[in-house]
Amino acid sequence: MVRKKLNQKTLRKQKNLLLVQIFLYIHEIFFFIKVIKIFEKWLQALGKLEYVTGKQKPKVECILCAIREDDKRVKSLKVYQDNLNFVVLNLYPYNVGHAMVCTTRHVAKYIDLSKEELIHTSRTIQGLQLLLDDIYSPRGYNIGINQGNYAGASINHIHWHVVPRFPSELGYIDITAETRVVVEGLDSVKKKIEEKIDGFLNKEFFENF
């Protein structure tokens, strides 16, 4: 009887030890996955970091003005332009379809925008959203401006970020961390948008505002 009790006690200990080992094994797996994700984030951020620090910046006074003028020294991802706004894809997108609505006139501060620019920009953002809805069907958007270096702006030319959001994402922190992994190439996104943009941002669309 004593031996039987000892055997049961030993079995319980072995069972508990096995459960602990399984728990530790699972914990190590999750830790390993987390480390991989961290490295992925670092790798995705490297290009943006080099750009912000100037290592990959084109030697132009204002990169958005250069894009507006089709300067060959900069990579242009422009998909639309009129006399008040132009739209470009972000070179380091936080999500597929991430675009920027820029003022055609070089303006550094929001308070210096004219009434016409403010109204026209609002309509341009609406049209861009309708276009992205049609192509990618996102579930939400982050729309915003960074003004000044201390606010996170790397370009001294006012522009609005329009970032589509999709299910199964971690949240807004992904955007502020600048570490998203984008699954579709910029050339593919640009082609899709260019094929449809005239149907959304056109004279009739702005006149019916």
mmCIF file of C-alpha atoms in Angstrom:
data_model
loop_
_atom_site.group_PDB
_atom_site.id
_atom_site.type_symbol
_atom_site.label_atom_id
_atom_site.label_comp_id
_atom_site.label_asym_id
_atom_site.label_seq_id
_atom_site.Cartn_x
_atom_site.Cartn_y
_atom_site.Cartn_z
ATOM 1 C CA MET A 1 0.000 0.000 0.000
ATOM 2 C CA VAL A 2 2.810 2.356 0.952
ATOM 3 C CA ARG A 3 4.609 1.517 -2.289
ATOM 4 C CA LYS A 4 1.412 2.214 -4.260
ATOM 5 C CA LYS A 5 1.050 5.632 -2.617
ATOM 6 C CA LEU A 6 4.692 6.389 -3.368
ATOM 7 C CA ASN A 7 4.200 5.399 -6.991
ATOM 8 C CA GLN A 8 1.139 7.651 -7.273
ATOM 9 C CA LYS A 9 3.055 10.513 -5.700
ATOM 10 C CA THR A 10 5.946 9.945 -8.084
ATOM 11 C CA LEU A 11 3.569 9.877 -11.042
ATOM 12 C CA ARG A 12 1.995 13.152 -9.932
ATOM 13 C CA LYS A 13 5.427 14.751 -9.647
ATOM 14 C CA GLN A 14 6.402 13.462 -13.061
ATOM 15 C CA LYS A 15 3.115 14.714 -14.503
ATOM 16 C CA ASN A 16 3.609 18.146 -12.945
ATOM 17 C CA LEU A 17 7.186 18.238 -14.179
ATOM 18 C CA LEU A 18 6.018 17.340 -17.677
ATOM 19 C CA LEU A 19 3.410 20.107 -17.593
ATOM 20 C CA VAL A 20 6.064 22.605 -16.499
ATOM 21 C CA GLN A 21 8.351 21.474 -19.315
ATOM 22 C CA ILE A 22 5.517 21.806 -21.837
ATOM 23 C CA PHE A 23 4.720 25.292 -20.521
ATOM 24 C CA LEU A 24 8.376 26.332 -20.791
ATOM 25 C CA TYR A 25 8.588 24.889 -24.278
ATOM 26 C CA ILE A 26 5.508 26.845 -25.394
ATOM 27 C CA HIS A 27 6.882 29.975 -23.740
ATOM 28 C CA GLU A 28 10.163 29.576 -25.637
ATOM 29 C CA ILE A 29 8.282 29.196 -28.917
ATOM 30 C CA PHE A 30 6.330 32.406 -28.315
ATOM 31 C CA PHE A 31 9.517 34.186 -27.265
ATOM 32 C CA PHE A 32 11.242 33.035 -30.443
ATOM 33 C CA ILE A 33 8.318 34.244 -32.566
ATOM 34 C CA LYS A 34 8.407 37.594 -30.766
ATOM 35 C CA VAL A 35 12.139 37.962 -31.427
ATOM 36 C CA ILE A 36 11.598 37.206 -35.118
ATOM 37 C CA LYS A 37 8.875 39.867 -35.288
ATOM 38 C CA ILE A 38 11.138 42.387 -33.576
ATOM 39 C CA PHE A 39 13.878 41.744 -36.116
ATOM 40 C CA GLU A 40 11.334 42.028 -38.933
ATOM 41 C CA LYS A 41 10.309 45.397 -37.558
ATOM 42 C CA TRP A 42 13.904 46.571 -37.309
ATOM 43 C CA LEU A 43 14.565 45.471 -40.880
ATOM 44 C CA GLN A 44 11.466 47.217 -42.176
ATOM 45 C CA ALA A 45 12.421 50.423 -40.375
ATOM 46 C CA LEU A 46 15.996 50.592 -41.701
ATOM 47 C CA GLY A 47 15.093 52.151 -45.048
ATOM 48 C CA LYS A 48 12.960 54.826 -43.400
ATOM 49 C CA LEU A 49 15.663 55.525 -40.819
ATOM 50 C CA GLU A 50 18.330 56.025 -43.476
ATOM 51 C CA TYR A 51 15.983 58.321 -45.374
ATOM 52 C CA VAL A 52 15.135 60.451 -42.332
ATOM 53 C CA THR A 53 18.808 60.767 -41.332
ATOM 54 C CA GLY A 54 19.689 61.934 -44.831
ATOM 55 C CA LYS A 55 21.687 58.935 -46.035
ATOM 56 C CA GLN A 56 19.233 58.178 -48.837
ATOM 57 C CA LYS A 57 17.632 61.599 -49.315
ATOM 58 C CA PRO A 58 17.890 63.063 -52.820
ATOM 59 C CA LYS A 59 19.856 66.312 -52.982
ATOM 60 C CA VAL A 60 16.882 68.587 -53.567
ATOM 61 C CA GLU A 61 15.549 71.535 -51.579
ATOM 62 C CA CYS A 62 12.076 70.005 -51.153
ATOM 63 C CA ILE A 63 11.372 66.443 -52.189
ATOM 64 C CA LEU A 64 7.628 67.036 -52.605
ATOM 65 C CA CYS A 65 8.230 70.066 -54.808
ATOM 66 C CA ALA A 66 10.670 67.944 -56.817
ATOM 67 C CA ILE A 67 8.017 65.236 -57.229
ATOM 68 C CA ARG A 68 5.495 67.893 -58.265
ATOM 69 C CA GLU A 69 7.904 69.083 -60.967
ATOM 70 C CA ASP A 70 8.756 65.514 -62.105
ATOM 71 C CA ASP A 71 12.402 65.994 -61.119
ATOM 72 C CA LYS A 72 14.399 62.988 -62.351
ATOM 73 C CA ARG A 73 16.557 63.033 -59.202
ATOM 74 C CA VAL A 74 13.719 61.684 -57.089
ATOM 75 C CA LYS A 75 11.654 58.518 -57.304
ATOM 76 C CA SER A 76 8.200 59.681 -58.241
ATOM 77 C CA LEU A 77 5.165 57.762 -57.031
ATOM 78 C CA LYS A 78 2.794 60.554 -58.019
ATOM 79 C CA VAL A 79 -0.616 59.333 -59.134
ATOM 80 C CA TYR A 80 -2.560 62.609 -59.439
ATOM 81 C CA GLN A 81 -2.001 66.364 -59.743
ATOM 82 C CA ASP A 82 -4.070 69.514 -60.242
ATOM 83 C CA ASN A 83 -3.502 73.209 -59.554
ATOM 84 C CA LEU A 84 -4.080 72.872 -55.789
ATOM 85 C CA ASN A 85 -3.169 69.298 -54.797
ATOM 86 C CA PHE A 86 -1.203 66.288 -55.879
ATOM 87 C CA VAL A 87 -1.271 62.731 -54.544
ATOM 88 C CA VAL A 88 1.749 60.465 -54.101
ATOM 89 C CA LEU A 89 2.223 57.016 -52.652
ATOM 90 C CA ASN A 90 4.412 56.895 -49.568
ATOM 91 C CA LEU A 91 7.856 55.501 -50.401
ATOM 92 C CA TYR A 92 7.910 53.718 -47.017
ATOM 93 C CA PRO A 93 4.237 52.754 -46.605
ATOM 94 C CA TYR A 94 2.796 51.690 -43.264
ATOM 95 C CA ASN A 95 0.089 49.739 -45.096
ATOM 96 C CA VAL A 96 -0.828 48.902 -48.663
ATOM 97 C CA GLY A 97 -2.417 51.947 -50.311
ATOM 98 C CA HIS A 98 -0.754 54.450 -47.944
ATOM 99 C CA ALA A 99 -0.819 57.741 -49.851
ATOM 100 C CA MET A 100 -0.120 61.410 -49.175
ATOM 101 C CA VAL A 101 -2.217 64.353 -50.320
ATOM 102 C CA CYS A 102 0.095 67.346 -50.782
ATOM 103 C CA THR A 103 -0.474 71.001 -51.551
ATOM 104 C CA THR A 104 0.740 71.938 -55.024
ATOM 105 C CA ARG A 105 1.985 75.214 -53.592
ATOM 106 C CA HIS A 106 4.906 74.856 -51.192
ATOM 107 C CA VAL A 107 3.400 75.481 -47.753
ATOM 108 C CA ALA A 108 5.128 74.526 -44.512
ATOM 109 C CA LYS A 109 2.445 75.379 -41.938
ATOM 110 C CA TYR A 110 -1.219 74.463 -41.734
ATOM 111 C CA ILE A 111 -2.178 78.000 -40.691
ATOM 112 C CA ASP A 112 -0.718 79.352 -43.952
ATOM 113 C CA LEU A 113 -3.107 77.360 -46.145
ATOM 114 C CA SER A 114 -5.663 79.356 -48.094
ATOM 115 C CA LYS A 115 -9.395 78.747 -47.784
ATOM 116 C CA GLU A 116 -9.426 77.339 -51.311
ATOM 117 C CA GLU A 117 -6.581 74.932 -50.488
ATOM 118 C CA LEU A 118 -8.298 73.726 -47.324
ATOM 119 C CA ILE A 119 -11.590 73.028 -49.098
ATOM 120 C CA HIS A 120 -9.976 71.431 -52.139
ATOM 121 C CA THR A 121 -7.699 69.254 -50.002
ATOM 122 C CA SER A 122 -10.664 67.964 -48.001
ATOM 123 C CA ARG A 123 -12.397 66.953 -51.216
ATOM 124 C CA THR A 124 -9.220 65.337 -52.566
ATOM 125 C CA ILE A 125 -8.933 63.222 -49.410
ATOM 126 C CA GLN A 126 -12.570 62.162 -49.794
ATOM 127 C CA GLY A 127 -11.979 61.139 -53.392
ATOM 128 C CA LEU A 128 -8.837 59.233 -52.450
ATOM 129 C CA GLN A 129 -10.760 57.338 -49.770
ATOM 130 C CA LEU A 130 -13.471 56.389 -52.257
ATOM 131 C CA LEU A 131 -10.786 55.153 -54.633
ATOM 132 C CA LEU A 132 -9.018 53.079 -51.955
ATOM 133 C CA ASP A 133 -12.388 51.710 -50.818
ATOM 134 C CA ASP A 134 -13.009 50.538 -54.362
ATOM 135 C CA ILE A 135 -9.592 48.873 -54.758
ATOM 136 C CA TYR A 136 -8.774 47.499 -51.296
ATOM 137 C CA SER A 137 -11.980 47.677 -49.199
ATOM 138 C CA PRO A 138 -10.228 48.718 -45.957
ATOM 139 C CA ARG A 139 -12.158 48.711 -42.679
ATOM 140 C CA GLY A 140 -10.892 52.107 -41.551
ATOM 141 C CA TYR A 141 -8.391 54.913 -42.090
ATOM 142 C CA ASN A 142 -5.814 56.949 -40.254
ATOM 143 C CA ILE A 143 -5.745 60.465 -41.723
ATOM 144 C CA GLY A 144 -3.410 63.099 -40.340
ATOM 145 C CA ILE A 145 -0.662 65.691 -40.596
ATOM 146 C CA ASN A 146 2.734 65.954 -38.960
ATOM 147 C CA GLN A 147 4.015 69.537 -38.888
ATOM 148 C CA GLY A 148 7.609 70.188 -37.844
ATOM 149 C CA ASN A 149 10.488 67.905 -36.877
ATOM 150 C CA TYR A 150 9.346 67.593 -33.277
ATOM 151 C CA ALA A 151 5.985 66.302 -34.500
ATOM 152 C CA GLY A 152 7.612 63.612 -36.624
ATOM 153 C CA ALA A 153 7.607 65.394 -39.981
ATOM 154 C CA SER A 154 10.622 64.612 -42.169
ATOM 155 C CA ILE A 155 9.462 66.902 -45.019
ATOM 156 C CA ASN A 156 8.865 70.644 -44.570
ATOM 157 C CA HIS A 157 5.943 70.702 -47.008
ATOM 158 C CA ILE A 158 2.448 70.195 -45.640
ATOM 159 C CA HIS A 159 0.848 66.871 -46.589
ATOM 160 C CA TRP A 160 -1.885 64.585 -45.299
ATOM 161 C CA HIS A 161 -1.217 60.891 -44.701
ATOM 162 C CA VAL A 162 -4.110 58.660 -45.739
ATOM 163 C CA VAL A 163 -3.482 55.159 -44.374
ATOM 164 C CA PRO A 164 -5.985 52.351 -45.020
ATOM 165 C CA ARG A 165 -6.516 49.967 -42.095
ATOM 166 C CA PHE A 166 -7.479 46.317 -42.324
ATOM 167 C CA PRO A 167 -8.745 43.563 -39.983
ATOM 168 C CA SER A 168 -6.289 41.583 -37.832
ATOM 169 C CA GLU A 169 -3.976 44.530 -37.211
ATOM 170 C CA LEU A 170 -2.442 45.499 -33.886
ATOM 171 C CA GLY A 171 -3.608 49.118 -33.917
ATOM 172 C CA TYR A 172 -2.396 52.672 -34.315
ATOM 173 C CA ILE A 173 0.912 51.941 -32.576
ATOM 174 C CA ASP A 174 1.977 50.078 -35.740
ATOM 175 C CA ILE A 175 1.805 53.352 -37.595
ATOM 176 C CA THR A 176 3.675 55.433 -35.044
ATOM 177 C CA ALA A 177 6.369 52.757 -34.816
ATOM 178 C CA GLU A 178 6.903 52.945 -38.597
ATOM 179 C CA THR A 179 7.482 49.206 -38.824
ATOM 180 C CA ARG A 180 4.684 47.712 -40.900
ATOM 181 C CA VAL A 181 5.367 44.810 -43.243
ATOM 182 C CA VAL A 182 3.652 45.601 -46.556
ATOM 183 C CA VAL A 183 2.698 42.643 -48.723
ATOM 184 C CA GLU A 184 2.122 44.410 -52.081
ATOM 185 C CA GLY A 185 4.813 46.221 -54.042
ATOM 186 C CA LEU A 186 4.577 49.952 -54.721
ATOM 187 C CA ASP A 187 4.604 49.503 -58.502
ATOM 188 C CA SER A 188 1.567 47.233 -58.276
ATOM 189 C CA VAL A 189 -0.286 49.666 -55.990
ATOM 190 C CA LYS A 190 0.604 52.609 -58.245
ATOM 191 C CA LYS A 191 -0.671 50.803 -61.337
ATOM 192 C CA LYS A 192 -3.996 49.922 -59.686
ATOM 193 C CA ILE A 193 -4.560 53.494 -58.509
ATOM 194 C CA GLU A 194 -3.561 55.105 -61.811
ATOM 195 C CA GLU A 195 -5.985 52.864 -63.698
ATOM 196 C CA LYS A 196 -8.953 54.133 -61.660
ATOM 197 C CA ILE A 197 -8.095 57.550 -60.248
ATOM 198 C CA ASP A 198 -9.614 59.560 -63.114
ATOM 199 C CA GLY A 199 -12.967 58.054 -62.232
ATOM 200 C CA PHE A 200 -12.784 59.499 -58.716
ATOM 201 C CA LEU A 201 -10.720 62.699 -58.804
ATOM 202 C CA ASN A 202 -12.142 64.588 -61.765
ATOM 203 C CA LYS A 203 -13.740 67.950 -62.563
ATOM 204 C CA GLU A 204 -17.276 66.726 -61.891
ATOM 205 C CA PHE A 205 -16.293 65.300 -58.490
ATOM 206 C CA PHE A 206 -14.858 68.629 -57.305
ATOM 207 C CA GLU A 207 -17.707 70.714 -58.748
ATOM 208 C CA ASN A 208 -20.304 68.600 -56.914
ATOM 209 C CA PHE A 209 -18.731 69.250 -53.503
#
